[in-house]
Short mmCIF file of C-alpha atoms (C1' of nucleotides) in Angstrom, two decimals:
data_model
loop_
_atom_site.label_atom_id
_atom_site.label_comp_id
_atom_site.label_asym_id
_atom_site.label_seq_id
_atom_site.Cartn_x
_atom_site.Cartn_y
_atom_site.Cartn_z
CA MET B 1 126.97 65.11 81.21
CA ALA B 2 125.41 64.81 84.57
CA ALA B 3 125.10 66.32 87.99
CA GLU B 4 124.12 69.84 87.21
CA THR B 5 124.39 72.17 90.12
CA PRO B 6 121.11 71.94 91.98
CA THR B 7 119.19 75.02 92.96
CA GLU B 8 118.58 75.86 96.55
CA LEU B 9 115.35 73.92 96.92
CA GLU B 10 116.61 71.04 94.83
CA LEU B 11 119.53 70.72 97.18
CA LEU B 12 117.24 70.69 100.19
CA ILE B 13 115.29 67.86 98.64
CA LEU B 14 118.39 65.95 97.70
CA LYS B 15 119.63 66.24 101.25
CA VAL B 16 116.45 64.67 102.51
CA LEU B 17 116.82 61.82 100.05
CA TRP B 18 120.47 61.29 100.80
CA GLU B 19 119.56 60.60 104.38
CA GLN B 20 116.83 58.20 103.48
CA SER B 21 115.35 56.90 100.27
CA PRO B 22 113.18 56.11 98.53
CA LEU B 23 110.56 58.42 99.92
CA THR B 24 107.17 59.58 98.74
CA ALA B 25 106.43 63.20 97.99
CA ALA B 26 104.39 63.40 101.16
CA GLU B 27 107.27 62.12 103.25
CA ILE B 28 109.66 64.53 101.67
CA ARG B 29 107.22 67.33 102.23
CA GLU B 30 106.96 66.47 105.88
CA THR B 31 110.69 66.38 106.39
CA LEU B 32 111.08 69.72 104.68
CA ALA B 33 108.39 71.15 106.91
CA GLN B 34 110.26 69.90 109.98
CA ARG B 35 113.28 71.75 108.70
CA GLY B 36 111.37 74.96 108.37
CA ARG B 37 110.45 74.82 104.71
CA SER B 38 106.71 74.36 104.45
CA LEU B 39 105.39 73.86 100.97
CA ALA B 40 102.14 72.83 99.38
CA HIS B 41 102.06 69.22 98.38
CA THR B 42 101.89 70.15 94.72
CA SER B 43 104.94 72.35 95.03
CA VAL B 44 106.97 69.42 96.23
CA ILE B 45 105.67 67.30 93.40
CA THR B 46 106.43 69.93 90.80
CA MET B 47 109.99 70.16 92.02
CA LEU B 48 110.37 66.42 92.07
CA GLN B 49 109.03 66.27 88.56
CA ARG B 50 111.56 68.77 87.33
CA MET B 51 114.29 66.92 89.14
CA VAL B 52 113.30 63.75 87.34
CA VAL B 53 113.67 65.56 84.04
CA LYS B 54 117.06 66.83 85.11
CA ARG B 55 118.03 63.30 86.12
CA GLN B 56 118.70 64.29 89.67
CA VAL B 57 116.19 61.82 91.07
CA GLU B 58 114.29 58.86 89.74
CA GLN B 59 110.68 57.97 90.17
CA LEU B 60 109.98 54.49 91.41
CA ASP B 61 106.71 52.68 90.99
CA PRO B 62 104.63 52.39 94.11
CA VAL B 63 105.08 49.18 96.04
CA GLU B 64 101.70 49.48 97.63
CA GLY B 65 99.24 52.29 97.62
CA LYS B 66 99.41 54.87 94.94
CA ALA B 67 102.20 57.22 95.81
CA PHE B 68 105.34 57.26 93.72
CA ARG B 69 108.57 57.13 95.58
CA PHE B 70 111.76 58.96 94.71
CA SER B 71 115.42 58.15 94.97
CA PRO B 72 118.43 60.33 94.29
CA LEU B 73 120.38 59.63 91.13
CA VAL B 74 123.24 61.84 92.12
CA GLY B 75 125.51 61.29 95.05
CA ASP B 76 126.13 63.41 98.05
CA LYS B 77 129.89 63.74 97.54
CA GLN B 78 129.51 64.17 93.82
CA VAL B 79 127.13 67.07 94.13
CA THR B 80 128.66 68.92 97.03
CA GLN B 81 132.13 68.63 95.58
CA GLY B 82 130.87 69.83 92.25
CA MET B 83 129.24 72.78 93.90
CA LEU B 84 132.33 73.48 95.91
CA GLY B 85 134.45 73.44 92.79
CA ASP B 86 132.11 75.85 91.04
CA PHE B 87 132.07 78.11 94.01
CA VAL B 88 135.82 78.19 94.38
CA ASP B 89 136.15 79.04 90.72
CA ARG B 90 133.50 81.69 90.66
CA VAL B 91 134.24 83.45 93.88
CA PHE B 92 137.86 82.72 94.68
CA ASP B 93 139.15 82.41 91.14
CA GLY B 94 139.98 78.80 91.67
CA SER B 95 142.20 79.20 94.68
CA ALA B 96 141.43 76.52 97.24
CA GLU B 97 144.07 78.01 99.44
CA ALA B 98 142.27 81.34 99.50
CA VAL B 99 139.09 79.61 100.53
CA ILE B 100 140.76 77.84 103.41
CA LEU B 101 142.44 81.00 104.58
CA SER B 102 139.11 82.75 104.50
CA LEU B 103 137.50 79.94 106.43
CA PHE B 104 140.15 80.15 109.10
CA ASP B 105 139.28 83.79 109.50
CA VAL B 106 135.58 83.32 109.77
CA ALA B 107 134.84 79.89 111.10
CA GLU B 108 135.38 79.22 114.73
CA LEU B 109 137.15 75.92 114.60
CA ASN B 110 137.82 74.27 117.92
CA ALA B 111 141.02 72.63 119.02
CA GLU B 112 139.89 69.17 118.09
CA GLU B 113 138.92 70.11 114.58
CA LEU B 114 142.14 71.99 114.15
CA SER B 115 144.31 69.10 115.16
CA ASN B 116 142.29 66.80 113.00
CA LEU B 117 143.01 69.04 110.10
CA ARG B 118 146.66 69.17 110.93
CA LYS B 119 146.82 65.44 110.95
CA LEU B 120 145.30 65.37 107.52
CA LEU B 121 147.52 68.10 106.31
CA ASN B 122 150.57 66.18 107.36
CA LYS B 123 149.34 63.14 105.56
CA LYS B 124 148.81 65.20 102.42
CA LEU B 125 152.25 66.69 102.74
CA ARG B 126 153.80 63.29 102.93
CA GLU B 127 151.90 62.28 99.82
CA VAL B 128 152.98 65.30 97.87
CA LYS B 129 156.58 65.29 98.88
CA PRO B 130 158.70 62.34 97.68
CA MET L 1 121.34 95.61 106.21
CA ALA L 2 123.87 95.59 103.47
CA ALA L 3 126.00 93.43 101.23
CA GLU L 4 123.47 91.20 99.64
CA THR L 5 124.94 88.24 97.90
CA PRO L 6 125.70 89.38 94.38
CA THR L 7 124.56 87.36 91.41
CA GLU L 8 127.04 85.83 89.05
CA LEU L 9 127.33 88.81 86.74
CA GLU L 10 127.25 91.29 89.58
CA LEU L 11 130.17 89.51 91.10
CA LEU L 12 132.10 89.66 87.85
CA ILE L 13 131.54 93.38 87.72
CA LEU L 14 132.49 93.86 91.34
CA LYS L 15 135.70 91.96 90.73
CA VAL L 16 136.60 94.35 87.95
CA LEU L 17 135.93 97.31 90.18
CA TRP L 18 137.82 95.86 93.11
CA GLU L 19 140.90 95.76 90.98
CA GLN L 20 140.49 99.29 89.75
CA SER L 21 137.97 102.03 90.28
CA PRO L 22 136.27 104.21 89.45
CA LEU L 23 135.66 103.03 85.92
CA THR L 24 133.19 103.94 83.23
CA ALA L 25 130.70 101.48 81.86
CA ALA L 26 132.71 101.27 78.67
CA GLU L 27 135.87 100.38 80.58
CA ILE L 28 134.08 97.77 82.59
CA ARG L 29 132.60 96.37 79.44
CA GLU L 30 136.00 96.08 77.88
CA THR L 31 137.49 94.32 80.85
CA LEU L 32 134.62 91.87 80.94
CA ALA L 33 135.12 91.18 77.26
CA GLN L 34 138.78 90.44 77.86
CA ARG L 35 137.69 87.93 80.44
CA GLY L 36 135.40 86.22 78.00
CA ARG L 37 132.12 87.86 78.88
CA SER L 38 131.10 90.02 75.96
CA LEU L 39 128.03 92.12 76.52
CA ALA L 40 126.25 94.92 74.75
CA HIS L 41 127.06 98.30 76.19
CA THR L 42 123.50 98.73 77.38
CA SER L 43 123.59 95.42 79.19
CA VAL L 44 126.50 96.58 81.25
CA ILE L 45 124.73 99.82 82.03
CA THR L 46 121.54 98.07 83.01
CA MET L 47 123.44 95.91 85.42
CA LEU L 48 125.32 98.83 86.87
CA GLN L 49 122.04 100.67 87.31
CA ARG L 50 120.57 97.80 89.23
CA MET L 51 123.68 97.55 91.31
CA VAL L 52 123.36 101.20 92.21
CA VAL L 53 119.84 100.55 93.43
CA LYS L 54 121.11 97.63 95.46
CA ARG L 55 123.85 99.83 96.90
CA GLN L 56 126.57 97.58 95.60
CA VAL L 57 128.19 100.36 93.59
CA GLU L 58 127.89 104.12 93.44
CA GLN L 59 127.68 106.35 90.43
CA LEU L 60 130.13 109.22 90.32
CA ASP L 61 129.70 112.32 88.25
CA PRO L 62 131.89 112.55 85.19
CA VAL L 63 135.11 114.44 85.69
CA GLU L 64 135.40 115.20 82.02
CA GLY L 65 133.43 113.96 79.08
CA LYS L 66 130.02 112.56 79.65
CA ALA L 67 130.42 109.08 80.98
CA PHE L 68 129.51 108.26 84.54
CA ARG L 69 132.03 106.34 86.52
CA PHE L 70 131.33 103.64 89.06
CA SER L 71 132.94 102.59 92.32
CA PRO L 72 132.19 99.61 94.51
CA LEU L 73 130.40 100.28 97.76
CA VAL L 74 131.01 96.82 99.12
CA GLY L 75 134.38 95.34 99.93
CA ASP L 76 136.11 92.35 98.50
CA LYS L 77 136.57 90.52 101.81
CA GLN L 78 133.15 91.48 103.01
CA VAL L 79 131.41 90.03 100.00
CA THR L 80 133.44 86.90 99.47
CA GLN L 81 133.33 85.98 103.12
CA GLY L 82 129.62 86.57 103.18
CA MET L 83 129.21 84.33 100.17
CA LEU L 84 131.46 81.73 101.70
CA GLY L 85 129.44 81.75 104.90
CA ASP L 86 126.22 81.32 102.97
CA PHE L 87 127.68 78.54 100.94
CA VAL L 88 129.01 76.64 103.92
CA ASP L 89 125.62 76.89 105.58
CA ARG L 90 123.62 75.88 102.55
CA VAL L 91 125.74 73.11 101.23
CA PHE L 92 127.76 71.82 104.13
CA ASP L 93 125.28 72.56 106.89
CA GLY L 94 127.61 75.07 108.43
CA SER L 95 130.59 72.79 108.85
CA ALA L 96 133.74 74.60 107.87
CA GLU L 97 135.67 71.47 108.67
CA ALA L 98 133.68 69.48 106.13
CA VAL L 99 134.46 72.10 103.51
CA ILE L 100 138.15 71.94 104.16
CA LEU L 101 138.17 68.17 104.10
CA SER L 102 136.37 68.27 100.81
CA LEU L 103 138.83 70.77 99.43
CA PHE L 104 141.72 68.55 100.40
CA ASP L 105 140.12 65.81 98.38
CA VAL L 106 139.53 67.82 95.29
CA ALA L 107 142.03 70.63 95.12
CA GLU L 108 145.52 69.85 94.09
CA LEU L 109 147.42 71.80 96.67
CA ASN L 110 151.14 71.85 96.22
CA ALA L 111 153.72 71.37 98.94
CA GLU L 112 154.23 75.06 99.44
CA GLU L 113 150.58 75.80 99.90
CA LEU L 114 150.25 72.88 102.23
CA SER L 115 153.05 73.98 104.49
CA ASN L 116 151.72 77.49 104.44
CA LEU L 117 148.47 76.17 105.67
CA ARG L 118 150.13 74.11 108.32
CA LYS L 119 151.91 77.16 109.60
CA LEU L 120 148.63 78.96 109.87
CA LEU L 121 146.99 76.00 111.44
CA ASN L 122 149.62 75.86 114.13
CA LYS L 123 149.15 79.50 114.86
CA LYS L 124 145.42 79.00 115.19
CA LEU L 125 145.97 76.03 117.47
CA ARG L 126 148.14 78.09 119.74
CA GLU L 127 145.46 80.73 119.88
CA VAL L 128 142.76 78.30 120.77
CA LYS L 129 144.60 76.21 123.28
CA PRO L 130 145.49 77.83 126.59
"C1'" DG H 1 79.89 48.25 92.16
"C1'" DC H 2 80.43 52.72 93.95
"C1'" DC H 3 82.44 56.41 96.50
"C1'" DA H 4 85.62 59.18 98.93
"C1'" DC H 5 90.00 60.46 99.34
"C1'" DA H 6 94.69 60.57 98.29
"C1'" DC H 7 97.67 61.26 94.85
"C1'" DT H 8 99.08 63.03 90.32
"C1'" DT H 9 98.89 65.94 86.18
"C1'" DC H 10 98.34 70.19 84.04
"C1'" DT H 11 98.64 74.89 84.02
"C1'" DA H 12 99.82 79.28 85.67
"C1'" DC H 13 102.09 83.12 87.62
"C1'" DA H 14 105.30 86.38 89.88
"C1'" DG H 15 109.91 87.80 90.70
"C1'" DG H 16 114.81 87.76 89.60
"C1'" DC H 17 118.42 87.68 86.18
"C1'" DG H 18 120.69 88.32 81.91
"C1'" DT H 19 120.28 90.52 77.78
"C1'" DA H 20 119.70 94.26 74.62
"C1'" DG H 21 117.21 97.59 71.09
"C1'" DA H 22 115.05 102.17 70.38
"C1'" DA H 23 114.72 106.51 71.66
"C1'" DG H 24 116.45 110.51 74.01
"C1'" DT H 25 120.23 113.64 75.54
"C1'" DT H 26 124.50 116.12 75.73
"C1'" DA H 27 129.43 117.42 74.94
"C1'" DG H 28 132.59 118.83 72.06
"C1'" DA H 29 134.20 119.85 67.07
"C1'" DC H 30 134.18 123.17 63.93
"C1'" DG T 1 125.13 127.79 66.37
"C1'" DT T 2 124.78 123.30 64.55
"C1'" DC T 3 125.85 118.57 63.99
"C1'" DT T 4 127.39 114.17 65.23
"C1'" DA T 5 129.03 110.66 67.97
"C1'" DA T 6 129.03 108.93 72.44
"C1'" DC T 7 126.54 108.07 76.26
"C1'" DT T 8 122.22 107.29 78.97
"C1'" DT T 9 117.34 106.19 79.72
"C1'" DC T 10 113.43 103.55 78.94
"C1'" DT T 11 111.37 99.46 77.91
"C1'" DA T 12 111.00 94.81 76.96
"C1'" DC T 13 111.55 89.98 76.79
"C1'" DG T 14 112.80 85.04 77.58
"C1'" DC T 15 114.33 81.81 80.88
"C1'" DC T 16 114.64 79.89 85.45
"C1'" DT T 17 112.97 79.20 90.10
"C1'" DG T 18 109.67 78.82 93.53
"C1'" DT T 19 105.06 78.43 94.37
"C1'" DA T 20 100.54 76.46 94.08
"C1'" DG T 21 95.40 75.83 92.45
"C1'" DA T 22 92.18 73.15 89.53
"C1'" DA T 23 91.22 69.31 87.34
"C1'" DG T 24 91.86 64.47 86.52
"C1'" DT T 25 92.72 59.55 88.07
"C1'" DG T 26 93.00 55.42 90.57
"C1'" DT T 27 92.69 52.49 95.13
"C1'" DG T 28 90.85 50.62 98.87
"C1'" DG T 29 86.77 50.46 101.89
"C1'" DC T 30 82.54 48.76 102.27
#
DNA sequence: GCCACACTTCTACAGGCGTAGAAGTTAGAC
DNA sequence: GTCTAACTTCTACGCCTGTAGAAGTGTGGC
């Protein structure tokens, strides 16, 4: 039991911490503000507190000064893939293929990305086929 | 302004109606139950009522008997693609490529699906390249 | 040794979602 | 015409999420 699906704001905070950690609440708050999400200091702390309870982050003792620092306990890949899996199940009834088809329709992938994908696809095909 | 992202239960109900509509609350309830989501009759109605307010479904007058019937006002593609777009933005910072790569990792696509995708990919490539 | 300030803890609240009971209404049976 | 069973309307409530103020605490400056 681990790695519950984070809420919207939890994910934002995790993203900050995945890029750099540990960070203090104030540092996290500042980064969020730079990204267009301005919150009161206490709001950030409340969230962090809840995330500690949910085991999404851990609270580290201050090295110097008085501010706690926080580190993620869940991994980038782990979380996003979990969320992706949930999403595929909930919205596309578990069909990864349907998702990709839909993405082709909507997303504007450039030539480079497309050939990248083809390369990968070929590799996968070789793996699957004997 | 339309097509808000439906909540989990709203989506379940929409899925039922996309397959067949119009349906009465009782019919919807039954279908949901078959899919493992058993709700009180009034719960279904409450939801439907809220969805009418949100313009996700419309209420049709009874043809015979006394039960209202409901039809979706939003389309399958429209909603799922909207949700997919949101998801890609929120979780993968807008990178459709990252989503597909992640799907390759997680989803067990079989050979047929893979070659289907490759076919599509090639078509896309031809479209993009001069 | 004391003070100011930064930081934390505690508490609260509003809105959305899922859920459903109680009370009211109406259609059809007879 | 009346009754009953089905259906709807009204109301409510608990949980979760996002948000933040007020009050408490401890550190470093001097």
